CSV table of C-alpha atoms in Angstrom, one decimal:
chain,number,residue,atom,x,y,z
A,1,MET,CA,0.0,0.0,0.0
A,2,SER,CA,1.1,3.5,-0.6
A,3,ILE,CA,-0.6,6.8,0.1
A,4,SER,CA,-1.9,8.7,-2.9
A,5,PHE,CA,-1.4,12.4,-3.3
A,6,THR,CA,-3.1,15.0,-5.5
A,7,ASP,CA,-1.2,16.3,-8.6
A,8,PRO,CA,-0.5,20.0,-7.8
A,9,THR,CA,-0.7,21.0,-11.4
A,10,ALA,CA,-4.4,20.0,-11.4
A,11,LEU,CA,-5.1,22.6,-8.7
A,12,SER,CA,-5.8,26.3,-8.8
A,13,HIS,CA,-3.6,28.7,-6.8
A,14,GLU,CA,-6.5,29.0,-4.3
A,15,GLN,CA,-7.0,25.2,-4.0
A,16,LEU,CA,-3.2,24.7,-3.5
A,17,GLU,CA,-3.0,27.3,-0.7
A,18,GLU,CA,-6.3,27.2,1.0
A,19,GLY,CA,-7.7,23.7,0.1
A,20,THR,CA,-7.8,20.3,1.8
A,21,GLN,CA,-6.1,18.4,-1.0
A,22,PHE,CA,-2.6,17.3,-0.2
A,23,ALA,CA,-0.6,18.0,-3.4
A,24,PRO,CA,3.1,18.1,-2.5
A,25,ARG,CA,5.1,20.1,-5.1
A,26,PHE,CA,8.1,17.9,-5.5
A,27,ASP,CA,11.0,19.8,-7.2
A,28,ALA,CA,12.9,18.8,-10.4
A,29,SER,CA,14.7,16.1,-8.4
A,30,GLY,CA,11.3,14.8,-7.0
A,31,LEU,CA,11.9,16.1,-3.5
A,32,VAL,CA,10.3,18.3,-0.9
A,33,THR,CA,12.3,19.9,2.0
A,34,VAL,CA,11.5,18.7,5.5
A,35,VAL,CA,12.2,20.5,8.8
A,36,THR,CA,12.0,18.1,11.7
A,37,ILE,CA,11.3,19.4,15.1
A,38,GLU,CA,11.1,17.6,18.5
A,39,ALA,CA,7.5,17.6,19.9
A,40,SER,CA,8.5,18.1,23.6
A,41,SER,CA,11.0,21.0,23.1
A,42,LYS,CA,10.1,22.4,19.7
A,43,ASP,CA,13.8,22.3,19.0
A,44,VAL,CA,14.7,22.1,15.3
A,45,LEU,CA,16.5,18.7,15.0
A,46,MET,CA,17.4,18.5,11.3
A,47,LEU,CA,16.6,19.5,7.8
A,48,ALA,CA,16.2,16.8,5.2
A,49,HIS,CA,14.3,15.8,2.0
A,50,MET,CA,11.5,13.4,1.1
A,51,ASN,CA,10.4,12.0,-2.2
A,52,ALA,CA,6.9,10.7,-2.7
A,53,GLN,CA,7.9,7.2,-1.5
A,54,ALA,CA,9.5,8.6,1.7
A,55,LEU,CA,6.5,10.8,2.4
A,56,SER,CA,4.1,7.9,1.8
A,57,LEU,CA,6.1,5.6,4.1
A,58,THR,CA,6.3,8.3,6.8
A,59,LEU,CA,2.5,8.7,6.7
A,60,GLU,CA,1.8,5.0,6.5
A,61,THR,CA,4.2,3.8,9.2
A,62,GLY,CA,4.3,6.8,11.6
A,63,ILE,CA,8.1,6.5,11.5
A,64,ALA,CA,10.1,9.2,9.7
A,65,HIS,CA,11.6,8.2,6.3
A,66,TYR,CA,13.6,10.5,4.2
A,67,TRP,CA,15.4,10.4,0.8
A,68,SER,CA,19.2,10.4,1.3
A,69,ARG,CA,20.6,12.6,-1.5
A,70,SER,CA,24.1,11.4,-0.7
A,71,ARG,CA,23.3,7.7,-0.9
A,72,GLY,CA,20.5,8.0,-3.4
A,73,LYS,CA,18.1,5.8,-1.5
A,74,ILE,CA,15.3,5.8,1.0
A,75,TRP,CA,16.6,6.5,4.4
A,76,LYS,CA,14.6,5.2,7.4
A,77,LYS,CA,16.1,7.6,10.0
A,78,GLY,CA,17.7,5.7,12.8
A,79,GLU,CA,17.8,2.3,11.1
A,80,THR,CA,21.6,2.2,11.7
A,81,SER,CA,21.9,4.3,14.9
A,82,GLY,CA,18.6,3.3,16.6
A,83,GLU,CA,17.5,6.9,16.7
A,84,LEU,CA,14.1,6.4,15.1
A,85,GLN,CA,11.7,9.3,14.9
A,86,GLU,CA,8.0,8.7,15.8
A,87,VAL,CA,5.7,11.1,13.9
A,88,VAL,CA,3.5,13.3,16.0
A,89,GLU,CA,2.3,15.7,13.2
A,90,LEU,CA,3.1,16.5,9.6
A,91,ARG,CA,2.3,19.9,8.3
A,92,VAL,CA,2.7,21.4,4.8
A,93,ASP,CA,3.3,25.0,3.9
A,94,CYS,CA,1.2,27.5,1.9
A,95,ASP,CA,2.5,26.5,-1.5
A,96,GLN,CA,3.0,22.8,-0.6
A,97,ASP,CA,6.7,22.5,-1.3
A,98,ALA,CA,7.9,22.3,2.4
A,99,ILE,CA,7.0,20.1,5.3
A,100,VAL,CA,7.3,20.5,9.1
A,101,LEU,CA,7.5,17.1,10.7
A,102,THR,CA,7.0,17.0,14.5
A,103,VAL,CA,8.5,13.9,16.1
A,104,ASN,CA,9.4,12.1,19.3
A,105,GLN,CA,13.1,11.5,18.9
A,106,THR,CA,13.8,7.9,20.3
A,107,GLY,CA,17.0,6.2,21.1
A,108,ARG,CA,19.6,8.4,22.8
A,109,GLY,CA,17.8,11.5,21.5
A,110,ALA,CA,20.4,12.3,18.9
A,111,ALA,CA,19.0,13.3,15.5
A,112,CYS,CA,22.4,14.4,14.2
A,113,HIS,CA,25.0,12.0,12.8
A,114,THR,CA,27.6,13.8,14.9
A,115,GLY,CA,25.9,12.4,18.0
A,116,ARG,CA,24.2,15.6,19.0
A,117,LYS,CA,20.5,16.1,19.6
A,118,SER,CA,20.3,18.6,16.8
A,119,CYS,CA,22.3,19.4,13.6
A,120,PHE,CA,22.1,23.1,14.5
A,121,TYR,CA,24.8,23.2,17.2
A,122,ARG,CA,26.7,26.2,16.0
A,123,ARG,CA,25.7,29.9,15.8
A,124,ALA,CA,27.2,32.5,13.5
A,125,ILE,CA,28.7,35.6,14.9
A,126,VAL,CA,30.2,38.6,13.1
A,127,GLU,CA,33.4,40.2,14.2
A,128,ASP,CA,35.4,42.8,12.2
A,129,GLY,CA,33.4,42.1,9.0
A,130,ALA,CA,33.9,38.4,9.1
A,131,ALA,CA,31.5,35.7,10.2
A,132,ARG,CA,32.7,32.8,12.4
A,133,LEU,CA,30.9,29.9,14.2
A,134,GLN,CA,30.6,29.4,17.9
A,135,ASP,CA,29.7,26.1,19.5
A,136,THR,CA,26.4,26.3,21.5
A,137,GLY,CA,27.5,23.4,23.7
A,138,LEU,CA,25.2,20.6,22.7
A,139,PRO,CA,26.6,17.4,24.3
A,140,LEU,CA,27.5,14.3,22.3
A,141,LEU,CA,24.9,11.7,23.1
A,142,PHE,CA,26.8,9.0,21.2
A,143,ASP,CA,30.2,8.5,19.6
A,144,PRO,CA,29.7,8.3,15.8
A,145,LYS,CA,32.7,6.0,15.6
A,146,ASP,CA,30.9,3.4,17.6
A,147,VAL,CA,27.5,3.8,16.0
A,148,TYR,CA,28.5,4.0,12.3
A,149,ALA,CA,31.5,1.5,12.5
A,150,SER,CA,31.1,-1.1,9.8
B,1,MET,CA,30.6,46.3,3.3
B,2,SER,CA,29.7,42.7,3.0
B,3,ILE,CA,30.4,39.8,5.3
B,4,SER,CA,33.1,37.3,4.1
B,5,PHE,CA,32.6,33.6,4.3
B,6,THR,CA,35.1,30.7,4.0
B,7,ASP,CA,35.1,28.6,0.9
B,8,PRO,CA,33.8,25.2,2.0
B,9,THR,CA,35.9,23.3,-0.6
B,10,ALA,CA,39.0,24.6,1.3
B,11,LEU,CA,37.9,22.8,4.4
B,12,SER,CA,38.3,19.2,5.6
B,13,HIS,CA,35.2,17.2,6.6
B,14,GLU,CA,36.2,17.7,10.2
B,15,GLN,CA,36.7,21.4,9.8
B,16,LEU,CA,33.4,21.8,8.1
B,17,GLU,CA,31.4,19.9,10.7
B,18,GLU,CA,33.3,20.7,13.9
B,19,GLY,CA,35.2,23.9,13.2
B,20,THR,CA,34.6,27.6,13.7
B,21,GLN,CA,34.8,28.7,10.1
B,22,PHE,CA,31.5,29.7,8.6
B,23,ALA,CA,31.6,28.1,5.1
B,24,PRO,CA,28.1,28.0,3.8
B,25,ARG,CA,27.7,25.2,1.2
B,26,PHE,CA,25.5,27.1,-1.4
B,27,ASP,CA,23.9,24.7,-3.9
B,28,ALA,CA,24.2,24.7,-7.7
B,29,SER,CA,21.8,27.7,-7.7
B,30,GLY,CA,23.9,29.5,-5.1
B,31,LEU,CA,21.4,29.0,-2.3
B,32,VAL,CA,21.1,27.6,1.2
B,33,THR,CA,17.8,26.6,2.8
B,34,VAL,CA,16.7,28.6,5.8
B,35,VAL,CA,14.1,27.7,8.4
B,36,THR,CA,12.8,30.7,10.3
B,37,ILE,CA,11.5,30.3,13.8
B,38,GLU,CA,9.9,32.8,16.1
B,39,ALA,CA,12.0,33.5,19.2
B,40,SER,CA,9.2,33.7,21.8
B,41,SER,CA,7.2,30.7,20.7
B,42,LYS,CA,9.7,28.6,18.8
B,43,ASP,CA,7.0,28.1,16.1
B,44,VAL,CA,8.3,27.5,12.6
B,45,LEU,CA,7.2,30.5,10.7
B,46,MET,CA,8.5,29.8,7.1
B,47,LEU,CA,11.0,28.1,5.0
B,48,ALA,CA,13.0,30.1,2.4
B,49,HIS,CA,16.4,30.5,0.8
B,50,MET,CA,19.4,32.8,1.0
B,51,ASN,CA,22.2,33.4,-1.4
B,52,ALA,CA,25.5,34.8,-0.2
B,53,GLN,CA,24.3,38.4,-0.5
B,54,ALA,CA,21.1,37.7,1.4
B,55,LEU,CA,23.0,35.9,4.1
B,56,SER,CA,25.5,38.8,4.3
B,57,LEU,CA,22.8,41.4,4.5
B,58,THR,CA,21.0,39.5,7.2
B,59,LEU,CA,24.1,39.3,9.3
B,60,GLU,CA,25.1,42.9,8.6
B,61,THR,CA,21.7,44.5,9.2
B,62,GLY,CA,20.1,42.2,11.8
B,63,ILE,CA,17.0,42.1,9.5
B,64,ALA,CA,16.1,38.9,7.6
B,65,HIS,CA,16.9,39.0,3.9
B,66,TYR,CA,16.2,36.1,1.6
B,67,TRP,CA,16.5,35.3,-2.1
B,68,SER,CA,13.2,35.2,-3.8
B,69,ARG,CA,13.3,32.3,-6.3
B,70,SER,CA,10.0,33.3,-7.9
B,71,ARG,CA,11.1,36.9,-8.4
B,72,GLY,CA,14.8,36.3,-8.9
B,73,LYS,CA,15.9,39.0,-6.5
B,74,ILE,CA,16.9,39.9,-3.0
B,75,TRP,CA,13.8,39.9,-0.7
B,76,LYS,CA,13.9,42.0,2.4
B,77,LYS,CA,11.1,40.2,4.2
B,78,GLY,CA,8.4,42.6,5.2
B,79,GLU,CA,9.4,45.4,2.9
B,80,THR,CA,6.0,45.4,1.3
B,81,SER,CA,3.8,44.1,4.2
B,82,GLY,CA,5.7,45.7,7.1
B,83,GLU,CA,6.3,42.3,8.7
B,84,LEU,CA,10.1,42.7,9.1
B,85,GLN,CA,12.0,40.0,11.0
B,86,GLU,CA,14.6,41.0,13.6
B,87,VAL,CA,17.4,38.5,13.8
B,88,VAL,CA,17.9,36.9,17.3
B,89,GLU,CA,20.2,34.1,16.3
B,90,LEU,CA,21.5,32.4,13.1
B,91,ARG,CA,22.7,28.8,13.3
B,92,VAL,CA,24.1,26.5,10.7
B,93,ASP,CA,23.8,22.7,10.5
B,94,CYS,CA,26.5,20.1,10.6
B,95,ASP,CA,27.4,20.1,6.9
B,96,GLN,CA,26.7,23.8,6.5
B,97,ASP,CA,24.0,23.7,3.9
B,98,ALA,CA,21.1,24.7,6.0
B,99,ILE,CA,20.3,27.6,8.4
B,100,VAL,CA,18.0,28.1,11.3
B,101,LEU,CA,17.2,31.7,11.8
B,102,THR,CA,15.5,32.7,15.0
B,103,VAL,CA,13.7,36.1,14.8
B,104,ASN,CA,11.3,38.5,16.4
B,105,GLN,CA,8.4,38.7,13.9
B,106,THR,CA,7.4,42.4,13.8
B,107,GLY,CA,4.3,44.1,12.3
B,108,ARG,CA,1.1,42.2,12.8
B,109,GLY,CA,3.1,39.0,13.4
B,110,ALA,CA,2.3,37.4,10.1
B,111,ALA,CA,5.2,35.7,8.4
B,112,CYS,CA,3.0,34.1,5.7
B,113,HIS,CA,1.8,36.0,2.6
B,114,THR,CA,-1.6,34.5,3.3
B,115,GLY,CA,-1.8,36.7,6.4
B,116,ARG,CA,-1.2,33.9,8.9
B,117,LYS,CA,1.5,33.8,11.5
B,118,SER,CA,3.1,30.8,9.9
B,119,CYS,CA,3.1,29.2,6.5
B,120,PHE,CA,2.5,25.8,8.2
B,121,TYR,CA,-1.2,26.1,8.9
B,122,ARG,CA,-2.4,22.8,7.6
B,123,ARG,CA,-1.7,19.3,8.8
B,124,ALA,CA,-1.9,16.1,6.8
B,125,ILE,CA,-4.1,13.3,7.9
B,126,VAL,CA,-4.6,9.8,6.3
B,127,GLU,CA,-8.0,8.3,5.8
B,128,ASP,CA,-8.7,5.2,3.7
B,129,GLY,CA,-5.3,5.2,2.1
B,130,ALA,CA,-5.5,8.8,0.9
B,131,ALA,CA,-3.9,11.9,2.5
B,132,ARG,CA,-5.8,15.1,2.9
B,133,LEU,CA,-5.2,18.4,4.7
B,134,GLN,CA,-6.9,19.8,7.7
B,135,ASP,CA,-6.7,23.5,8.7
B,136,THR,CA,-5.2,24.0,12.1
B,137,GLY,CA,-7.1,27.2,12.6
B,138,LEU,CA,-4.4,29.9,12.5
B,139,PRO,CA,-6.2,33.2,12.2
B,140,LEU,CA,-5.7,35.8,9.4
B,141,LEU,CA,-3.7,38.7,10.9
B,142,PHE,CA,-4.0,40.7,7.7
B,143,ASP,CA,-5.9,40.5,4.4
B,144,PRO,CA,-3.5,39.8,1.6
B,145,LYS,CA,-5.7,41.8,-0.8
B,146,ASP,CA,-5.1,45.0,1.2
B,147,VAL,CA,-1.4,44.4,1.8
B,148,TYR,CA,-0.3,43.3,-1.6
B,149,ALA,CA,-2.6,45.5,-3.7
B,150,SER,CA,-0.6,47.5,-6.2
């Protein structure tokens, strides 16, 4: 079984933005951008992409699936690390080309492959006309060397 | 004046992910994806894109600037509607191709061109193997016809 979506080109602007038909506007590579946030804290955990199959699997199973652009395949988040994401809510934006996925982050609570809770662990600051990054101090919840060792 | 960034191709994987050099990995179109969240509520307001100039202007001025893909030009958010976004923090992700921008949303508090606070005002639900959208009830804070009338 897979979930069926509406073809966005069949909808008017009004239907796309104000209607109840889910018509994801996949880009030229067949992807939509997904922002994943943690339900309890509302922290942004990561940004990733889904194709129609990943979106369908996510809605069907209640477990986040993405499309891995680097590996060119469906990516069940946490399949290797154990950090599965349970879907709480999936929202789409006004023009249906972006998704906010609210999840419970299971496992050790690390969504980032570096072992941190979130991929967004550094802030940019500007000094003397140049930007540099400053660590915000998110702890390592696992050691990537242990988790991703083959 | 414009802010200078590091060339990501000059960095090792370790420097890119754990270092203090800000080296945004702009895509083939010269863009990074930006998730904008409201400081007070942590609500996701919108998803947009920045090129190097928009990112530089945002850091320099403390007011969010994006690259409008539909109009093909720099987009000072709120220039037409009055809904400027004051930057509180700008974070980059592990591989430096995505940004989380935390802002104070000024004006009537509507980041979305539809007049709502957030672009993410509909959730997807699945019934009988088909997905449809359900309005989450975000109120209209302005009437787009008034704001964007020429």
